[in-house]
PDB file of C-alpha atoms in Angstrom:
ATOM      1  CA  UNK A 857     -18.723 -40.375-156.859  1.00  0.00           C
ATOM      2  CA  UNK A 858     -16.072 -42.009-158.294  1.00  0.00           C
ATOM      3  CA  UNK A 859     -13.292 -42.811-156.405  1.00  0.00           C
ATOM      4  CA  UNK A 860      -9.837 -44.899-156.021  1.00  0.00           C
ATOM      5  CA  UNK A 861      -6.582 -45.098-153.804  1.00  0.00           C
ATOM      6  CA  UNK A 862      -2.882 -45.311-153.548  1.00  0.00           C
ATOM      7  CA  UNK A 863       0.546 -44.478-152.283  1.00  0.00           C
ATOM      8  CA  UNK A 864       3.177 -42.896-153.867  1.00  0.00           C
ATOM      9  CA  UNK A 865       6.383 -44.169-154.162  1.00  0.00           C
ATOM     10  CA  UNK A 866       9.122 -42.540-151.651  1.00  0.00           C
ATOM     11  CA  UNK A 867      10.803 -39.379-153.406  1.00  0.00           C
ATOM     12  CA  UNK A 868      13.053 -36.940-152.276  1.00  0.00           C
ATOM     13  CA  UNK A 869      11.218 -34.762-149.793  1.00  0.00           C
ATOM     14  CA  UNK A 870      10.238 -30.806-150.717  1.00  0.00           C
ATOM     15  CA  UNK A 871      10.680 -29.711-147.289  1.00  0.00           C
ATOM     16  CA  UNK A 872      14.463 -31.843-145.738  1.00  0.00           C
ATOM     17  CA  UNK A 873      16.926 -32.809-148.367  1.00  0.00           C
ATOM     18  CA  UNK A 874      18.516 -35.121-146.426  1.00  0.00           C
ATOM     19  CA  UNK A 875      15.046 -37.007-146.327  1.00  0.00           C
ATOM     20  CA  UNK A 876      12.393 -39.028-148.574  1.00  0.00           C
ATOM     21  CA  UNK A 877       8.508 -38.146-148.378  1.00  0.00           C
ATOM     22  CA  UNK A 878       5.737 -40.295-149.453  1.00  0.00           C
ATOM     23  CA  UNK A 879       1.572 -39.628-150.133  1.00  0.00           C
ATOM     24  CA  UNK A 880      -1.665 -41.620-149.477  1.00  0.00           C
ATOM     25  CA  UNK A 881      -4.230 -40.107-152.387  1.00  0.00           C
ATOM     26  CA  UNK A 882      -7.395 -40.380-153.143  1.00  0.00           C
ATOM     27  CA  UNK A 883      -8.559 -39.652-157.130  1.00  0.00           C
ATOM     28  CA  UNK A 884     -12.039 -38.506-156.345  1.00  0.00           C
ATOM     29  CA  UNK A 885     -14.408 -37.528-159.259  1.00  0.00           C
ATOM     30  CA  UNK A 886     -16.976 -35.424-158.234  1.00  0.00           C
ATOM     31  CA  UNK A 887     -16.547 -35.896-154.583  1.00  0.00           C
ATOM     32  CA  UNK A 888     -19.283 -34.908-151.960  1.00  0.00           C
ATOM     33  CA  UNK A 889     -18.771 -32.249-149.624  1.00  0.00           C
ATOM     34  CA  UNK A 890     -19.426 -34.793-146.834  1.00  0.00           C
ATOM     35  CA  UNK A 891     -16.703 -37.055-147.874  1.00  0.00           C
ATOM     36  CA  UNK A 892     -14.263 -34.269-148.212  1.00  0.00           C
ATOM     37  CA  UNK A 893     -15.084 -33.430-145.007  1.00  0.00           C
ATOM     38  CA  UNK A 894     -14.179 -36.202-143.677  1.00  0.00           C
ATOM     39  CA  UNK A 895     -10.991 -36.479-145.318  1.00  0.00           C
ATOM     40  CA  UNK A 896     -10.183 -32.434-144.464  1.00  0.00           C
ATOM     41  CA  UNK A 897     -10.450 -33.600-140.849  1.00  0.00           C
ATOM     42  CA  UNK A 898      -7.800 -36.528-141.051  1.00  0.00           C
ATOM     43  CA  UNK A 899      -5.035 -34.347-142.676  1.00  0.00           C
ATOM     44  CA  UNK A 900      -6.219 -34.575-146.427  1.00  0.00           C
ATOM     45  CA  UNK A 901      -5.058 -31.752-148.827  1.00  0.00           C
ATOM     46  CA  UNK A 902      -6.198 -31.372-152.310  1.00  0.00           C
ATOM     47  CA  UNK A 903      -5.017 -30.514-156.038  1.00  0.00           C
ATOM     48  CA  UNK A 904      -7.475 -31.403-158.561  1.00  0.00           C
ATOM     49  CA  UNK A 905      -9.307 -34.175-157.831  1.00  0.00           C
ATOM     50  CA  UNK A 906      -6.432 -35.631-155.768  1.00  0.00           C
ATOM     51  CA  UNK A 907      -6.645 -36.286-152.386  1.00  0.00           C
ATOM     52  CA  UNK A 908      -3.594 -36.808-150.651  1.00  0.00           C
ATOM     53  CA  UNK A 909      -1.983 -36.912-147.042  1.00  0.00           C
ATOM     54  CA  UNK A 910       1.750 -37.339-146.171  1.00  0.00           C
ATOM     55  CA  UNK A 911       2.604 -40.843-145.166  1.00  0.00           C
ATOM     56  CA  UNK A 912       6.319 -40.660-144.881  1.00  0.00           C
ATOM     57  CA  UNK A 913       7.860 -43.818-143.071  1.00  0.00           C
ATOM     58  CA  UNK A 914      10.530 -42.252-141.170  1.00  0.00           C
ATOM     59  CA  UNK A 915       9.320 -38.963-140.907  1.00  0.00           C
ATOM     60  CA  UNK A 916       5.954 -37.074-138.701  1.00  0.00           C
ATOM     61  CA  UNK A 917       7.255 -33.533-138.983  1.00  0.00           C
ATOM     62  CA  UNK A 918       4.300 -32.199-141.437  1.00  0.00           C
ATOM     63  CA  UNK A 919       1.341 -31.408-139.170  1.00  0.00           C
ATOM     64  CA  UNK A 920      -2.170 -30.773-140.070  1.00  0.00           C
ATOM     65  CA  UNK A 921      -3.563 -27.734-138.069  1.00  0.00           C
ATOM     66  CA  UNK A 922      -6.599 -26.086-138.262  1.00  0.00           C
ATOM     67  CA  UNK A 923      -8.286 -22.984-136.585  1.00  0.00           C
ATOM     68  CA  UNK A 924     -11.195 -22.175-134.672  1.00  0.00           C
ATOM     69  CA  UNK A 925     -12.436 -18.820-136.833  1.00  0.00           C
ATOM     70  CA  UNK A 926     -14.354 -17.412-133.830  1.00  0.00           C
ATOM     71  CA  UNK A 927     -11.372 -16.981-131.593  1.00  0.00           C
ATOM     72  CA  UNK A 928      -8.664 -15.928-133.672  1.00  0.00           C
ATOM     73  CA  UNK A 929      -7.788 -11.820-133.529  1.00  0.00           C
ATOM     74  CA  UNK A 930      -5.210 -10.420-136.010  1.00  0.00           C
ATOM     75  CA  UNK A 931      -1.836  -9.311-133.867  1.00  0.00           C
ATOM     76  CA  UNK A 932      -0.971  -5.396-133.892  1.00  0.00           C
ATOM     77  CA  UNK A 933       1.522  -6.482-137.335  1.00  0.00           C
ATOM     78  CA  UNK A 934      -0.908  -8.402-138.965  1.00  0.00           C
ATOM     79  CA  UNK A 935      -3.285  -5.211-138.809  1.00  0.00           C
ATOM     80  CA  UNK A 936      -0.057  -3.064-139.901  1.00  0.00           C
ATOM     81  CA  UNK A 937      -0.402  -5.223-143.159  1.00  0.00           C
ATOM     82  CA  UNK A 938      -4.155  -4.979-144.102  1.00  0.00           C
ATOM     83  CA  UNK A 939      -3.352  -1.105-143.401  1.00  0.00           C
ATOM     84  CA  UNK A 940      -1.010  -1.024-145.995  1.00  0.00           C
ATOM     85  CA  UNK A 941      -3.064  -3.129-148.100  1.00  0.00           C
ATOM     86  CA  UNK A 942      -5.906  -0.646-147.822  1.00  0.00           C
ATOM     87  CA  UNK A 943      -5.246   0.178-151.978  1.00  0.00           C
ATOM     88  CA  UNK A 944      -4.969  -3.581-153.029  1.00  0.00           C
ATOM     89  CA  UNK A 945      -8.272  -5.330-154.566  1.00  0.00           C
ATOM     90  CA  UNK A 946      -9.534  -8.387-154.190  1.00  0.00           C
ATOM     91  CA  UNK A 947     -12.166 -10.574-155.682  1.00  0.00           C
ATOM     92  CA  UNK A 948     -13.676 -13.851-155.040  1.00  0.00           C
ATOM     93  CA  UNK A 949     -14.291 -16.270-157.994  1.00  0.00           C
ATOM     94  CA  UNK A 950     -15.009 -19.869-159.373  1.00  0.00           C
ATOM     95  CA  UNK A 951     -11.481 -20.839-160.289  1.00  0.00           C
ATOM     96  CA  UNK A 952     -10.218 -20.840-164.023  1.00  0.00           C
ATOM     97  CA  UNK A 953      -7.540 -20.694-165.961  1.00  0.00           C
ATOM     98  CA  UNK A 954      -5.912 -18.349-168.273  1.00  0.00           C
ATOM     99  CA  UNK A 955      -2.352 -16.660-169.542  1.00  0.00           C
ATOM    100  CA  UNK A 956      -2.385 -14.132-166.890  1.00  0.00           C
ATOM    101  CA  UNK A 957      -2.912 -16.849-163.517  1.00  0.00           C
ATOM    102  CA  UNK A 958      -0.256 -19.472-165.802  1.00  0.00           C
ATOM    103  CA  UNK A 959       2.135 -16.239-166.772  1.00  0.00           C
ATOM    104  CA  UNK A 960       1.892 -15.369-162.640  1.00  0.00           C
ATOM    105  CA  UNK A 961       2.678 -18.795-161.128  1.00  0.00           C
ATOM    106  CA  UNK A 962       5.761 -19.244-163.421  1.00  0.00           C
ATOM    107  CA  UNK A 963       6.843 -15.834-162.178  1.00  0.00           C
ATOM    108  CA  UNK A 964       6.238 -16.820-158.639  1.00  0.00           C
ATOM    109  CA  UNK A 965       8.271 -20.298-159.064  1.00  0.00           C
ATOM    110  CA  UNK A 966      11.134 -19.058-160.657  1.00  0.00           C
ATOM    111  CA  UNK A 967      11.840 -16.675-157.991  1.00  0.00           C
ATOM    112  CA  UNK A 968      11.515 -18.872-155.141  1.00  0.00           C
ATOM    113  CA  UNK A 969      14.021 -21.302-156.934  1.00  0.00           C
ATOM    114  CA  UNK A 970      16.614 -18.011-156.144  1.00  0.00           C
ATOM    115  CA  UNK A 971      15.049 -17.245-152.781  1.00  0.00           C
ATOM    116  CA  UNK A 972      14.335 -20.313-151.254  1.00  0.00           C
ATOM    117  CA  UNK A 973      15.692 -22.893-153.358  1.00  0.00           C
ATOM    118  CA  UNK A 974      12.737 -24.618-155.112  1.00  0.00           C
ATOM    119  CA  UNK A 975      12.942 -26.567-157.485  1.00  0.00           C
ATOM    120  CA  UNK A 976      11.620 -24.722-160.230  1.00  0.00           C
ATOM    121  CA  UNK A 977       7.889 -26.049-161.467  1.00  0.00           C
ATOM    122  CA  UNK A 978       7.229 -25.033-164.843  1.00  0.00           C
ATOM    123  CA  UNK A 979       3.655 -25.208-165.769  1.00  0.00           C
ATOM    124  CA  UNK A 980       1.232 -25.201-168.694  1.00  0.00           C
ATOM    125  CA  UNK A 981      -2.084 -24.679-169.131  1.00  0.00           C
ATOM    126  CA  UNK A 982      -3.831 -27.738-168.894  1.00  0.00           C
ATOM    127  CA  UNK A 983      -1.305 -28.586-165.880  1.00  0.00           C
ATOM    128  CA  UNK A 984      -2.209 -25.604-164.237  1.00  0.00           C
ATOM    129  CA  UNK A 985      -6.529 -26.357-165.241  1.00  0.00           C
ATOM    130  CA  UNK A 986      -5.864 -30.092-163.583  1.00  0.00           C
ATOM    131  CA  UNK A 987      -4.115 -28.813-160.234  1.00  0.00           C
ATOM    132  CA  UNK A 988      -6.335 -25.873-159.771  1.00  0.00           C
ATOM    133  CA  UNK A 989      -9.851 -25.683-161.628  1.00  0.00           C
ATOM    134  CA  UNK A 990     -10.428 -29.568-162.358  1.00  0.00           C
ATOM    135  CA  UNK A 991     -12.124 -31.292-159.267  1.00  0.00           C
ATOM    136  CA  UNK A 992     -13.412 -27.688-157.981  1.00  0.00           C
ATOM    137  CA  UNK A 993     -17.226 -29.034-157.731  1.00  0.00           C
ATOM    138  CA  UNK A 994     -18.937 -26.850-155.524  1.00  0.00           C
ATOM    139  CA  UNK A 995     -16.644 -26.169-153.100  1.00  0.00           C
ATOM    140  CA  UNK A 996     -13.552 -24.533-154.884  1.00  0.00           C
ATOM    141  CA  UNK A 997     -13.142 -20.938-155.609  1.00  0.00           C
ATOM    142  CA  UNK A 998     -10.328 -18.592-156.046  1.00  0.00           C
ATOM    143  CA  UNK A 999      -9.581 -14.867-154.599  1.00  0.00           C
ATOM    144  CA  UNK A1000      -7.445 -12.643-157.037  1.00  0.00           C
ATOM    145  CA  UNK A1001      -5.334  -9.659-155.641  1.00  0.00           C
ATOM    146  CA  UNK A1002      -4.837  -6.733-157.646  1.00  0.00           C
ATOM    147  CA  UNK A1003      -2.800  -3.387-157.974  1.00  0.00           C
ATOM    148  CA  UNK A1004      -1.664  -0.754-160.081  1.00  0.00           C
ATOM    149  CA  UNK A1005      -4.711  -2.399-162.637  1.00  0.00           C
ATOM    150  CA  UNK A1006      -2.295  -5.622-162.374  1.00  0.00           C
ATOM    151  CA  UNK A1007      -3.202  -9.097-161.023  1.00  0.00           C
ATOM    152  CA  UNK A1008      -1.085  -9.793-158.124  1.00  0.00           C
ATOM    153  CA  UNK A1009      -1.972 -12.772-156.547  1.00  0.00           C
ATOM    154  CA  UNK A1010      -3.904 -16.092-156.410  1.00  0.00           C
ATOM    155  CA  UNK A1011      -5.411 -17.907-153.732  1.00  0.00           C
ATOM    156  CA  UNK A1012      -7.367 -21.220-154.223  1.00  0.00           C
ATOM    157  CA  UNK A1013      -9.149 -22.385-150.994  1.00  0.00           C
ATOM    158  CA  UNK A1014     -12.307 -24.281-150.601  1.00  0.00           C
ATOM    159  CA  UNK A1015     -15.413 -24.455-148.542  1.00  0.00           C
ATOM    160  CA  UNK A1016     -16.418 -27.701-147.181  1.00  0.00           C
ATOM    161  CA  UNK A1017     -19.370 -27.367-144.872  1.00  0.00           C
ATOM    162  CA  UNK A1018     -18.446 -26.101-141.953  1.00  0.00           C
ATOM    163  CA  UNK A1019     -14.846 -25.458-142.720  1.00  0.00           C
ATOM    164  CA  UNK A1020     -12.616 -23.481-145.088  1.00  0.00           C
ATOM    165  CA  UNK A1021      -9.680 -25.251-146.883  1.00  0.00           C
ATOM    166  CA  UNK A1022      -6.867 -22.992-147.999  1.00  0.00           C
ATOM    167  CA  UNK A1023      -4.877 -24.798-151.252  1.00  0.00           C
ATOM    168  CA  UNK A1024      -2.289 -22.534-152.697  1.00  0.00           C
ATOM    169  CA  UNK A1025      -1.527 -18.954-153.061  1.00  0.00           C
ATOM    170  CA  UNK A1026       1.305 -17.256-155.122  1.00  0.00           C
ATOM    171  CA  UNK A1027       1.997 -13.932-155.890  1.00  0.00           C
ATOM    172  CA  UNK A1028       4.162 -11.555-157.463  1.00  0.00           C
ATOM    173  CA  UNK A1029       7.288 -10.848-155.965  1.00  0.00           C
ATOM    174  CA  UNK A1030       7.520  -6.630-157.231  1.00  0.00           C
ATOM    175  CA  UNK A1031       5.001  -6.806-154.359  1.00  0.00           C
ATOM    176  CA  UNK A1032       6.454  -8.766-151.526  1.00  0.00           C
ATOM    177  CA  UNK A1033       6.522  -4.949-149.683  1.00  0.00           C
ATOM    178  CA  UNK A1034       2.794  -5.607-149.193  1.00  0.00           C
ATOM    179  CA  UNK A1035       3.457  -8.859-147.444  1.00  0.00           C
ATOM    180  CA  UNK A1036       0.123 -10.603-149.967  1.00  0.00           C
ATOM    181  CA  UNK A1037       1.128 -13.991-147.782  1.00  0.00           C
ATOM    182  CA  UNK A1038      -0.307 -12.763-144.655  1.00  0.00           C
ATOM    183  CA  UNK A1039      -2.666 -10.753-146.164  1.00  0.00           C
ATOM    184  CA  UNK A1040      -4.175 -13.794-147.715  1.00  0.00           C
ATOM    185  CA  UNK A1041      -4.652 -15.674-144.489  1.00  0.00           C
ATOM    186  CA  UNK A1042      -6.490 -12.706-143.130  1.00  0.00           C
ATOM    187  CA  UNK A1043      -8.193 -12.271-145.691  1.00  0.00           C
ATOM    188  CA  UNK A1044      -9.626 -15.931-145.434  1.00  0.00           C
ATOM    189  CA  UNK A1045     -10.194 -15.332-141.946  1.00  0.00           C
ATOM    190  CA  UNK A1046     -12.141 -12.874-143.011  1.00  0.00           C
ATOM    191  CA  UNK A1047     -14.073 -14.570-145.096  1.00  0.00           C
ATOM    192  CA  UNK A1048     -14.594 -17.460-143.112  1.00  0.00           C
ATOM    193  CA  UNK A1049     -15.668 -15.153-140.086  1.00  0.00           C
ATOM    194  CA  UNK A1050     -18.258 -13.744-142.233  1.00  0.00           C
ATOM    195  CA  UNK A1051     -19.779 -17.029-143.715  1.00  0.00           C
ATOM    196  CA  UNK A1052     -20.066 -18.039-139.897  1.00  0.00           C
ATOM    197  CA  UNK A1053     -17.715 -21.379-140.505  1.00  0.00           C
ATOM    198  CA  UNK A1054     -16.105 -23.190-137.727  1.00  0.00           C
ATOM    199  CA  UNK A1055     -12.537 -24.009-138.758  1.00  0.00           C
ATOM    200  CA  UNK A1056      -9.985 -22.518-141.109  1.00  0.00           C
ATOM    201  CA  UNK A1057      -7.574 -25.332-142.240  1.00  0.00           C
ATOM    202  CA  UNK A1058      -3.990 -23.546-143.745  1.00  0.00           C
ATOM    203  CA  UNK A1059      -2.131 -26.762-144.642  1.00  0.00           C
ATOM    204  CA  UNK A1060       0.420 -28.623-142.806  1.00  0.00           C
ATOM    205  CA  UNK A1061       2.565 -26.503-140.394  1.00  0.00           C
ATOM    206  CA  UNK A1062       6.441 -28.323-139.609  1.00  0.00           C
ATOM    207  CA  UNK A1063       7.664 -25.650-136.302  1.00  0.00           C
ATOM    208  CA  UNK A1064      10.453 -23.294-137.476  1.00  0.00           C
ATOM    209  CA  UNK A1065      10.565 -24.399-140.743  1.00  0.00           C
ATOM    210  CA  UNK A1066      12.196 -21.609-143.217  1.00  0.00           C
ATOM    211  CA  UNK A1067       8.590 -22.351-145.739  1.00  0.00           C
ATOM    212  CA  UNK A1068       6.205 -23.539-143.177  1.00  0.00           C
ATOM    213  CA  UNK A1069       6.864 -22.472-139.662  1.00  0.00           C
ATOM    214  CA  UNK A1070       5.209 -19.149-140.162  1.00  0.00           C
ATOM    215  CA  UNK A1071       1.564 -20.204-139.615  1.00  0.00           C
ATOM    216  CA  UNK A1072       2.169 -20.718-135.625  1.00  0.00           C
ATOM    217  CA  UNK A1073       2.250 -16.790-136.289  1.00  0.00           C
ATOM    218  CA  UNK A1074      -1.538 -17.354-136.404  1.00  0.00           C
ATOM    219  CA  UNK A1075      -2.751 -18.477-132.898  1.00  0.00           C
ATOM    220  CA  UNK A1076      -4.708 -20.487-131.492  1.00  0.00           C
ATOM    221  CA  UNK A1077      -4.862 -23.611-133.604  1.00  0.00           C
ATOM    222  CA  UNK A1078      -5.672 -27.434-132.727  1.00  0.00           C
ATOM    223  CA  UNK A1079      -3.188 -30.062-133.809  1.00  0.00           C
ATOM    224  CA  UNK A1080      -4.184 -33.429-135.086  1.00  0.00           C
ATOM    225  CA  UNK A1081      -2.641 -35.339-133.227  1.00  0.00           C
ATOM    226  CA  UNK A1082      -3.393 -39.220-134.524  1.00  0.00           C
ATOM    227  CA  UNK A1083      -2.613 -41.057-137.422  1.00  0.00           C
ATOM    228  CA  UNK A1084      -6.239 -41.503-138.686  1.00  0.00           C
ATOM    229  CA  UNK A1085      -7.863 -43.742-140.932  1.00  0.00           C
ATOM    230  CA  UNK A1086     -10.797 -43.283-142.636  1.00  0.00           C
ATOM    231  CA  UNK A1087     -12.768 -45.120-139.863  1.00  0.00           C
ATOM    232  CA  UNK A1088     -10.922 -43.682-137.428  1.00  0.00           C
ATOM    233  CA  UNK A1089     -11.801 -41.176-135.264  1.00  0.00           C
ATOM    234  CA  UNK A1090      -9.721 -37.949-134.985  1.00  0.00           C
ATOM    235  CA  UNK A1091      -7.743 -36.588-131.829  1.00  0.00           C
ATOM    236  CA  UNK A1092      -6.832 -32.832-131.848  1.00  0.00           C
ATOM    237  CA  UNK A1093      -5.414 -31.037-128.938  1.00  0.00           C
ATOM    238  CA  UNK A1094      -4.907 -27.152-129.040  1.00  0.00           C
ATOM    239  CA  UNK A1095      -1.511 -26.463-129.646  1.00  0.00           C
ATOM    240  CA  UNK A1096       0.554 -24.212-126.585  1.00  0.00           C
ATOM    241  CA  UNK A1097       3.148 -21.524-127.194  1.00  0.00           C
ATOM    242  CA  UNK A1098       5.760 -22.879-124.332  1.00  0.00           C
ATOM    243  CA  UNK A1099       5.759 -26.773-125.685  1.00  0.00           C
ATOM    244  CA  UNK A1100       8.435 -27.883-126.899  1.00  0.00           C
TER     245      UNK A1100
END
């Protein structure tokens, strides 16, 4: 295992536009499953074989959760959506790269520029192969959603021991009826029920966000609650509905 760190400079953030973000990575090649683990647990994310957590000066609003997989239970409306769902395939694979995944995250990107005011993020394909297949090892896969004969969505997650790490999903839009979004978290869930795994980790939740406040939709989750290093030992509390 190869491995080296840094921080980022500040930049403008993705999430407040009246605020600067900055990253601690990791560049990991061919990191162990024990190591991730560790870094999963303190907030880590991954793209490639970059590690990175936010570390923005001025700024704690980005929040690692994660879920215990044993006691979540899909609401009455997240049920409503695998129902309607119950004509869309899905497959689990070894990630890769090719014109129809590249062709489908442009799509996706250029309309949430319009919707939600992204900035757009072109991509080619070895861009695409370093953010999504590169770095893989053996815990990255990918689950692709299909419809009408038509590939739909694409959802990159990983398993890391005990845990499954969700990474990106995007999806076309013709199909945002079908709400694919939620339907990928359950579907995880799913997964990660029937692989017996302790925790689901979706990313960072930031409460009533416009892009990330909808995963306090999926209840209960812990919240990390410290700061840690890699020494350091983590603090999560489960998060409650009334607190403010």
């Amino acid at each position: 295992m190869e491995c080296y760190e840094f921080t980022s400079e500040l930049h403008p953030c993705s999430y407040f536009k009246d605020r600067q973000g900055q990253f601690h990575y990791f560049c990991i090649k061919d990191c162990s499953t024990y190591f991730y683990k560790g870094l999963l647990e303190r907030g880590y994310r991954r793209f490639g074989e970059f590690f990175f957590v936010p570390r923005c000066p001025e700024c704690k609003e980005c929040i690692t959760i994660r879920h215990l997989v044993s006691d979540f239970t899909p609401s009455a409306n997240m049920l409503k959506v695998m129902k309607k769902n119950k004509e869309t395939l899905f497959a689990f694979k070894r990630p890769l790269v090719n014109d129809a995944r590249v062709c489908l995250y442009v799509k996706y990107h250029l309309r949430m520029a319009k919707k939600k005011g992204w900035s757009f993020n072109n991509i080619d394909m070895q861009t695409y192969r370093d953010t999504f297949v590169e770095g893989a090892g053996e815990f990255g896969y990918e689950m692709c959603l299909y419809r009408d004969g038509r590939l739909i969505g694409v959802s990159y997650f990983d398993i890391v021991q005990d845990s499954l790490s969700a990474i990106y999903f995007f999806y076309d839009h013709d199909y945002e009826h079908l709400s694919l979004g939620t339907l990928n978290i359950l579907l995880l869930f799913s997964l990660a029920k029937r692989l017996n795994l302790k925790y689901f980790y979706p990313g960072y939740w930031i409460k009533d966000h416009h892009s990330m406040g909808y995963k306090e939709r999926f209840k209960p989750f812990e919240m990390l609650t410290n700061e840690a290093d890699i020494f350091d030992k983590t603090q999560y509390k489960l998060y409650k509905t009334h607190q403010s």
